[in-house]
Amino acid sequence: MRKMKTLSGLIFLILMCLLLTSCTQAGQTEEGDQKTIRIMMWGNGPAEVNGDRQIIEEFEKQNQDIRVEIVVAPYDNIMQKFVTMSAGNDQPDLVWIQDVYLADFAEKGLLLELNKYMDREKLNKEDWLPGAMERGTWEDKLYALPRDLITINIAYNKDMFDEAGVTYPQDNWTWDEFLDAAKKLTKRDEKGRTLQFGMASYSWQEAIVANGGGLFSQDGSEVLMDSPETIEALQWVADLTTVHHVAPTTAESQGLGDLFLAGKAAMTFSGPWNWKAYTEETKFSFDVVETPAGKAGNKSQLLGLPIAIGSQTKHPDEAWRLLEFLTHGGGQDIQSNIVGAYPSVKRAEKMFLDGQYSPESVEAVPKAMKENTVVMPSFPNLAQAHDLIQPVVDEIARGKQRAEVALPKLADQIRKKFDMK
């Protein structure tokens, strides 16, 4: 909550600054006819964005009147840094946005509306994959375009499956089939200590979607986290650790890093960004399959990376040219191999599927994208609400509370705090 209060205070300062005519934009320089714009992206140091830097360099070759500076910030505090820089009138021209903040930033006037640029360039929204426009829209206005769209899949260690005599997961598999496989793939020594987990960890948010539950209605007017489907999903995830012992506790996974990459877990949630490491840094064979089905089927969240233009930019046209390149133009054609990102435009899908790190069953990804993805809710108080939800989920995951007890209490707390139904 302290983090969100700090963000709210900084946003108030920004709004006051925007009302003062003496405010001038800083940090955006020009050399002759060349304009400099900045894009903020997350990563733990410059090395993590080397692939994106290559894409930016290609843009600069094609747009020699524009120079692009990359501002890197850790994922955990990039949104805080964006707000702080905005308050200091030093806002980057473009910024990678975490989904839960988009509506809040749009409502507060921190992001540039993009509809007029879409209309001016006569861009066809049908060029993008389903869900692309929805992810960047707030109150019928477009504020961001996705660099990539993706849904989470299950990666599995084929060697471990072979050794245990377990059949590889198939399309349309279920929670019961997943649990059965996870039990057979979990190994313990004579003292009961786990040597190999069936699953590295299970996403509670993915479980909710697969079971037909939810945290909120799409517009944020209604709280749904105390629904039977959501309660069942969170308890099922907790039971994987506390009852079935096929996934590690926090203590068991402490200091071990990526359990799947280390050969300590047979299955894990993954995305295309993991495939390069699985190919180059391991000695085992891996493949992917869609997430197992709860009551709603093999549903999963539609994820992605929205990019927005800051409302303070002095160079909106140049910023738009970069945004269009990254999310619709040439950047889409080259990003799959460079950064392992699924494209957001339809024409580039085949390039992704033919990528050098794509596993044998890569077709599971577009299948899930087209048939089973769910666009998640977006509304201004979403980030603040998540700050209240996560600690309760952690308690359920550790077996300290039961979902059927904790979630109704949390739901009532959030209804009262945010005036929801």
Coordinates of C-alpha atoms in Angstrom, one line a residue:
M1 CA 0.0 0.0 0.0
R2 CA 2.9 2.4 0.7
K3 CA 4.0 2.0 -2.8
M4 CA 0.6 2.9 -4.2
K5 CA 0.2 5.9 -1.9
T6 CA 3.6 7.1 -3.1
L7 CA 2.4 6.7 -6.7
S8 CA -0.8 8.5 -6.0
G9 CA 1.1 11.5 -4.4
L10 CA 3.5 11.7 -7.4
I11 CA 0.6 11.6 -9.9
F12 CA -1.0 14.5 -8.0
L13 CA 2.2 16.5 -8.4
I14 CA 2.2 15.7 -12.1
L15 CA -1.3 16.9 -12.6
M16 CA -0.4 20.2 -10.9
C17 CA 2.6 20.6 -13.0
L18 CA 0.6 20.0 -16.2
L19 CA -1.6 22.9 -15.3
L20 CA 1.3 25.4 -15.0
T21 CA 2.1 27.0 -18.3
S22 CA 5.7 27.5 -17.1
C23 CA 6.3 23.7 -17.3
T24 CA 8.8 22.9 -20.0
Q25 CA 9.9 19.4 -21.2
A26 CA 13.4 18.4 -20.3
G27 CA 15.7 15.6 -21.3
Q28 CA 14.7 15.6 -25.0
T29 CA 17.5 17.1 -27.1
E30 CA 18.0 17.9 -30.7
E31 CA 21.2 18.0 -32.7
G32 CA 20.6 19.8 -36.0
D33 CA 17.7 18.1 -37.8
Q34 CA 18.0 15.0 -35.7
K35 CA 15.6 14.6 -32.8
T36 CA 16.3 12.5 -29.8
I37 CA 13.6 10.5 -28.1
R38 CA 13.8 8.1 -25.2
I39 CA 12.1 4.8 -24.5
M40 CA 11.9 3.3 -21.1
M41 CA 11.9 -0.5 -20.8
W42 CA 12.5 -3.0 -18.0
G43 CA 15.5 -5.2 -17.4
N44 CA 18.1 -5.9 -14.8
G45 CA 20.8 -3.9 -16.6
P46 CA 21.7 -3.1 -20.2
A47 CA 22.6 -6.6 -21.1
E48 CA 19.0 -7.8 -20.7
V49 CA 17.8 -5.4 -23.4
N50 CA 20.5 -6.2 -26.0
G51 CA 17.9 -7.8 -28.3
D52 CA 15.6 -4.8 -28.1
R53 CA 18.6 -2.5 -28.7
Q54 CA 19.2 -4.4 -32.0
I55 CA 15.7 -3.6 -33.1
I56 CA 16.1 0.0 -32.1
E57 CA 19.3 0.2 -34.1
E58 CA 17.4 -1.1 -37.2
F59 CA 14.8 1.6 -36.7
E60 CA 17.5 4.3 -36.5
K61 CA 19.0 3.0 -39.8
Q62 CA 15.6 3.5 -41.5
N63 CA 14.9 6.8 -39.7
Q64 CA 18.2 8.7 -39.6
D65 CA 16.4 11.9 -38.5
I66 CA 15.7 10.2 -35.1
R67 CA 18.1 9.1 -32.4
V68 CA 16.7 6.8 -29.7
E69 CA 18.0 6.5 -26.2
I70 CA 17.1 3.5 -24.1
V71 CA 16.3 4.0 -20.4
V72 CA 16.4 0.7 -18.4
A73 CA 14.8 0.2 -15.1
P74 CA 14.1 -3.0 -13.0
Y75 CA 10.7 -4.5 -13.6
D76 CA 9.7 -4.1 -9.9
N77 CA 10.1 -0.3 -9.9
I78 CA 9.8 0.8 -13.5
M79 CA 6.3 2.2 -13.1
Q80 CA 7.4 4.1 -9.9
K81 CA 10.3 5.5 -11.9
F82 CA 8.1 6.6 -14.8
V83 CA 5.8 8.4 -12.4
T84 CA 8.8 10.0 -10.6
M85 CA 10.3 11.2 -13.9
S86 CA 6.9 12.5 -15.0
A87 CA 6.6 14.5 -11.8
G88 CA 10.0 16.0 -12.5
N89 CA 8.9 16.9 -16.0
D90 CA 11.5 14.5 -17.4
Q91 CA 9.1 11.9 -18.8
P92 CA 10.4 9.4 -21.4
D93 CA 8.8 9.7 -24.8
L94 CA 7.8 6.0 -24.8
V95 CA 7.4 3.5 -22.0
W96 CA 6.7 -0.2 -21.5
I97 CA 3.6 -0.5 -19.4
Q98 CA 2.6 -3.1 -16.9
D99 CA -1.0 -4.0 -17.5
V100 CA -2.4 -3.1 -14.1
Y101 CA -1.2 0.5 -14.4
L102 CA -2.4 1.3 -17.9
A103 CA -6.0 2.5 -17.1
D104 CA -4.7 4.4 -14.0
F105 CA -2.1 6.3 -16.0
A106 CA -4.5 6.9 -18.9
E107 CA -7.1 8.4 -16.5
K108 CA -4.5 10.6 -14.9
G109 CA -3.4 12.1 -18.2
L110 CA 0.1 10.5 -18.3
L111 CA -0.3 8.8 -21.6
L112 CA -0.9 10.2 -25.1
E113 CA -4.1 9.2 -26.9
L114 CA -3.3 7.2 -30.1
N115 CA -6.5 7.2 -32.0
K116 CA -5.7 10.1 -34.2
Y117 CA -2.4 8.5 -35.3
M118 CA -4.2 5.3 -36.1
D119 CA -6.7 7.2 -38.2
R120 CA -4.0 9.4 -39.9
E121 CA -2.0 6.4 -41.0
K122 CA -5.2 4.5 -41.9
L123 CA -3.9 1.5 -40.0
N124 CA -6.3 -1.4 -40.0
K125 CA -7.0 -2.8 -36.5
E126 CA -7.5 -6.2 -38.2
D127 CA -3.8 -6.3 -38.8
W128 CA -3.3 -7.2 -35.1
L129 CA -4.2 -10.4 -33.4
P130 CA -7.4 -10.6 -31.4
G131 CA -7.2 -8.7 -28.1
A132 CA -4.4 -6.4 -29.1
M133 CA -6.6 -3.2 -29.2
E134 CA -8.5 -4.1 -26.0
R135 CA -5.2 -4.4 -24.0
G136 CA -4.3 -0.8 -24.7
T137 CA -7.8 0.8 -24.5
W138 CA -9.4 2.7 -21.7
E139 CA -12.9 4.2 -22.0
D140 CA -12.9 3.7 -25.8
K141 CA -9.6 5.5 -26.3
L142 CA -6.4 3.8 -27.4
Y143 CA -3.3 4.6 -25.2
A144 CA -0.9 1.7 -26.0
L145 CA -0.1 -0.8 -28.7
P146 CA 1.4 -4.2 -27.9
R147 CA 4.9 -5.1 -29.0
D148 CA 3.9 -8.7 -28.4
L149 CA 1.0 -10.8 -27.4
I150 CA 1.3 -14.2 -25.8
T151 CA -0.3 -16.7 -23.5
I152 CA 1.5 -18.8 -20.9
N153 CA 2.1 -22.5 -21.7
I154 CA 3.5 -25.5 -19.8
A155 CA 7.1 -26.5 -20.7
Y156 CA 8.0 -30.0 -19.8
N157 CA 11.3 -32.0 -19.5
K158 CA 10.9 -34.8 -22.0
D159 CA 13.8 -36.8 -20.5
M160 CA 12.1 -36.8 -17.1
F161 CA 8.8 -37.9 -18.6
D162 CA 10.6 -40.7 -20.4
E163 CA 12.5 -41.9 -17.3
A164 CA 9.3 -42.0 -15.3
G165 CA 7.4 -43.7 -18.1
V166 CA 4.8 -40.9 -18.1
T167 CA 3.0 -40.1 -21.4
Y168 CA 3.7 -36.6 -22.7
P169 CA 0.9 -34.1 -22.1
Q170 CA -1.6 -33.8 -24.9
D171 CA -3.9 -31.0 -26.1
N172 CA -7.1 -30.6 -24.0
W173 CA -5.5 -32.3 -20.9
T174 CA -7.1 -31.6 -17.5
W175 CA -6.2 -30.6 -14.0
D176 CA -6.6 -34.3 -12.9
E177 CA -4.2 -35.5 -15.7
F178 CA -1.7 -32.7 -14.7
L179 CA -1.8 -33.7 -11.1
D180 CA -1.4 -37.4 -11.9
A181 CA 1.7 -36.7 -14.0
A182 CA 3.1 -34.3 -11.4
K183 CA 2.8 -37.0 -8.7
K184 CA 4.6 -39.6 -10.8
L185 CA 7.4 -37.1 -11.7
T186 CA 8.1 -36.1 -8.1
K187 CA 11.1 -37.9 -6.5
R188 CA 12.1 -38.1 -2.9
D189 CA 15.0 -39.7 -1.1
E190 CA 14.7 -42.2 1.8
K191 CA 14.3 -39.3 4.3
G192 CA 11.4 -37.8 2.4
R193 CA 13.4 -34.9 1.0
T194 CA 12.3 -33.9 -2.5
L195 CA 14.9 -34.4 -5.1
Q196 CA 12.7 -33.5 -8.1
F197 CA 9.4 -31.7 -8.2
G198 CA 6.6 -32.5 -10.7
M199 CA 6.0 -28.8 -11.1
A200 CA 8.2 -25.8 -10.4
S201 CA 5.2 -23.6 -9.3
Y202 CA 1.7 -23.0 -10.5
S203 CA 0.2 -19.6 -11.3
W204 CA -2.8 -18.9 -9.2
Q205 CA -4.0 -16.4 -11.8
E206 CA -3.9 -18.9 -14.6
A207 CA -5.8 -21.4 -12.4
I208 CA -8.6 -18.9 -11.8
V209 CA -9.0 -18.3 -15.6
A210 CA -8.9 -22.0 -16.4
N211 CA -11.6 -22.6 -13.8
G212 CA -13.9 -19.9 -15.1
G213 CA -13.4 -17.6 -12.1
G214 CA -12.1 -14.1 -11.9
L215 CA -11.0 -11.4 -9.5
F216 CA -13.1 -8.5 -11.0
S217 CA -15.5 -7.8 -13.8
Q218 CA -14.0 -6.4 -16.9
D219 CA -14.7 -2.8 -16.0
G220 CA -13.8 -3.2 -12.4
S221 CA -17.3 -2.4 -11.1
E222 CA -17.8 -5.8 -9.5
V223 CA -15.6 -8.1 -7.2
L224 CA -15.6 -11.7 -8.2
M225 CA -12.9 -13.2 -6.1
D226 CA -15.3 -14.8 -3.7
S227 CA -17.0 -16.8 -6.5
P228 CA -17.0 -20.6 -6.1
E229 CA -14.8 -21.0 -9.2
T230 CA -12.1 -18.6 -7.9
I231 CA -12.1 -20.1 -4.4
E232 CA -11.8 -23.6 -5.8
A233 CA -8.9 -22.6 -8.1
L234 CA -6.8 -20.9 -5.4
Q235 CA -7.3 -23.8 -3.0
W236 CA -6.4 -26.3 -5.8
V237 CA -3.1 -24.4 -6.4
A238 CA -2.3 -24.3 -2.7
D239 CA -3.0 -28.0 -2.4
L240 CA -0.3 -28.8 -5.0
T241 CA 2.2 -27.7 -2.4
T242 CA 0.6 -28.3 1.0
V243 CA -1.3 -31.5 0.3
H244 CA 0.2 -33.3 -2.7
H245 CA 3.8 -31.9 -2.3
V246 CA 4.4 -31.9 -6.1
A247 CA 5.4 -28.2 -6.1
P248 CA 7.9 -26.5 -3.8
T249 CA 7.2 -24.3 -0.9
T250 CA 8.8 -20.9 -0.8
A251 CA 11.5 -22.3 1.6
E252 CA 12.2 -25.3 -0.7
S253 CA 12.7 -23.1 -3.8
Q254 CA 14.8 -20.5 -1.9
G255 CA 18.1 -19.8 -3.6
L256 CA 17.6 -22.4 -6.4
G257 CA 16.6 -20.0 -9.1
D258 CA 14.8 -21.5 -12.1
L259 CA 14.0 -25.0 -11.0
F260 CA 13.1 -26.2 -14.4
L261 CA 16.2 -24.8 -16.0
A262 CA 18.3 -26.4 -13.2
G263 CA 16.7 -29.8 -13.9
K264 CA 14.9 -29.9 -10.5
A265 CA 11.4 -29.8 -11.8
A266 CA 9.7 -31.7 -14.6
M267 CA 7.2 -29.0 -15.6
T268 CA 6.9 -25.2 -15.4
F269 CA 5.0 -22.2 -16.7
S270 CA 6.9 -20.7 -19.5
G271 CA 6.8 -18.4 -22.5
P272 CA 8.9 -17.9 -25.7
W273 CA 11.3 -15.7 -23.8
N274 CA 12.4 -18.9 -21.9
W275 CA 13.0 -21.1 -25.0
K276 CA 16.5 -19.8 -25.8
A277 CA 17.8 -20.7 -22.4
Y278 CA 16.0 -24.0 -22.4
T279 CA 17.7 -24.7 -25.8
E280 CA 21.2 -23.4 -25.1
E281 CA 21.7 -23.8 -21.3
T282 CA 20.4 -27.3 -20.6
K283 CA 21.2 -30.9 -21.6
F284 CA 17.6 -32.1 -21.7
S285 CA 15.0 -32.0 -24.4
F286 CA 11.9 -29.9 -23.7
D287 CA 8.5 -29.3 -25.4
V288 CA 5.4 -27.2 -24.6
V289 CA 1.7 -27.8 -24.2
E290 CA -1.3 -25.6 -23.4
T291 CA -2.2 -25.1 -19.8
P292 CA -4.4 -27.9 -18.3
A293 CA -8.2 -27.4 -18.1
G294 CA -10.2 -26.6 -15.1
K295 CA -14.0 -26.2 -15.3
A296 CA -13.7 -23.6 -18.1
G297 CA -11.4 -25.6 -20.3
N298 CA -7.8 -24.9 -21.3
K299 CA -8.2 -21.1 -20.8
S300 CA -5.3 -18.8 -20.1
Q301 CA -4.6 -15.1 -19.8
L302 CA -3.8 -13.0 -22.8
L303 CA -0.5 -11.4 -21.9
G304 CA 1.7 -9.0 -23.7
L305 CA 3.8 -5.9 -23.6
P306 CA 1.9 -2.7 -24.2
I307 CA 4.0 0.3 -25.2
A308 CA 2.6 3.9 -24.7
I309 CA 3.7 7.4 -25.6
G310 CA 4.1 9.8 -22.7
S311 CA 1.8 12.8 -22.7
Q312 CA 4.7 15.2 -22.1
T313 CA 6.6 14.3 -25.2
K314 CA 7.9 17.2 -27.3
H315 CA 8.2 14.9 -30.3
P316 CA 4.9 13.0 -30.6
D317 CA 5.3 12.3 -34.4
E318 CA 8.7 10.8 -33.9
A319 CA 7.6 8.8 -30.9
W320 CA 4.7 7.5 -33.0
R321 CA 7.0 6.4 -35.8
L322 CA 9.0 4.4 -33.3
L323 CA 5.9 2.9 -31.7
E324 CA 4.5 2.0 -35.1
F325 CA 7.8 0.3 -36.1
L326 CA 7.9 -1.7 -32.9
T327 CA 4.3 -2.8 -32.8
H328 CA 3.2 -2.9 -36.4
G329 CA 6.1 -2.3 -38.7
G330 CA 9.5 -3.8 -39.3
G331 CA 10.2 -4.5 -35.6
Q332 CA 7.5 -7.2 -35.7
D333 CA 9.3 -9.0 -38.4
I334 CA 12.6 -9.3 -36.6
Q335 CA 11.8 -9.6 -32.9
S336 CA 10.9 -13.3 -32.8
N337 CA 14.4 -14.6 -33.2
I338 CA 16.0 -11.7 -31.3
V339 CA 14.0 -11.4 -28.2
G340 CA 11.8 -14.5 -28.3
A341 CA 8.6 -12.6 -28.4
Y342 CA 5.4 -13.6 -30.1
P343 CA 4.3 -10.9 -32.6
S344 CA 1.2 -8.8 -32.1
V345 CA 0.5 -8.6 -35.9
K346 CA -0.9 -11.6 -37.9
R347 CA 1.6 -11.4 -40.8
A348 CA 4.6 -12.1 -38.5
E349 CA 3.2 -15.3 -36.9
K350 CA 4.9 -17.7 -39.3
M351 CA 8.3 -16.1 -38.6
F352 CA 7.8 -16.8 -34.9
L353 CA 6.7 -20.4 -35.5
D354 CA 9.8 -21.0 -37.7
G355 CA 12.1 -19.4 -35.1
Q356 CA 15.4 -21.1 -34.2
Y357 CA 14.4 -21.8 -30.6
S358 CA 10.8 -22.9 -31.2
P359 CA 10.1 -26.4 -29.7
E360 CA 8.5 -29.3 -31.6
S361 CA 5.0 -28.5 -30.4
V362 CA 5.2 -24.8 -31.0
E363 CA 1.8 -24.9 -32.8
A364 CA 0.3 -25.2 -29.3
V365 CA 1.0 -21.5 -28.8
P366 CA -1.1 -20.1 -31.7
K367 CA -3.8 -22.7 -31.0
A368 CA -4.1 -21.4 -27.4
M369 CA -3.9 -17.8 -28.7
K370 CA -6.8 -18.2 -31.1
E371 CA -9.0 -20.5 -29.1
N372 CA -8.4 -20.1 -25.4
T373 CA -7.1 -16.7 -24.3
V374 CA -9.0 -14.4 -22.0
V375 CA -8.5 -10.6 -21.9
M376 CA -8.1 -9.5 -18.3
P377 CA -9.9 -6.6 -16.6
S378 CA -8.4 -3.1 -16.7
F379 CA -9.5 -0.2 -14.5
P380 CA -7.8 2.6 -12.6
N381 CA -7.6 1.0 -9.1
L382 CA -6.4 -2.4 -10.3
A383 CA -2.8 -2.0 -9.1
Q384 CA -3.9 -0.9 -5.7
A385 CA -6.3 -3.8 -5.4
H386 CA -3.6 -6.2 -6.4
D387 CA -1.5 -4.9 -3.5
L388 CA -4.2 -6.1 -1.1
I389 CA -4.8 -9.4 -2.9
Q390 CA -1.2 -10.8 -3.1
P391 CA -0.6 -11.1 0.7
V392 CA -3.8 -13.0 1.1
V393 CA -2.9 -15.3 -1.8
D394 CA 0.5 -15.9 -0.2
E395 CA -1.2 -16.9 3.0
I396 CA -3.4 -19.4 1.2
A397 CA -0.5 -20.8 -0.7
R398 CA 1.4 -21.4 2.5
G399 CA -1.5 -23.2 4.1
K400 CA -2.0 -20.5 6.7
Q401 CA -5.6 -19.8 5.5
R402 CA -8.2 -21.6 3.6
A403 CA -9.4 -20.0 0.4
E404 CA -13.1 -20.3 1.3
V405 CA -12.5 -18.3 4.5
A406 CA -9.9 -15.8 3.3
L407 CA -11.4 -14.7 -0.1
P408 CA -14.9 -13.7 1.1
K409 CA -13.3 -11.5 3.7
L410 CA -10.9 -10.0 1.2
A411 CA -13.7 -9.4 -1.3
D412 CA -15.7 -7.5 1.2
Q413 CA -12.7 -5.4 2.2
I414 CA -12.0 -4.5 -1.5
R415 CA -15.7 -3.7 -2.1
K416 CA -15.8 -1.3 0.7
K417 CA -12.4 0.4 -0.1
F418 CA -13.1 0.9 -3.8
D419 CA -16.9 1.2 -3.7
M420 CA -17.5 -1.9 -5.8
K421 CA -20.4 -4.3 -6.0

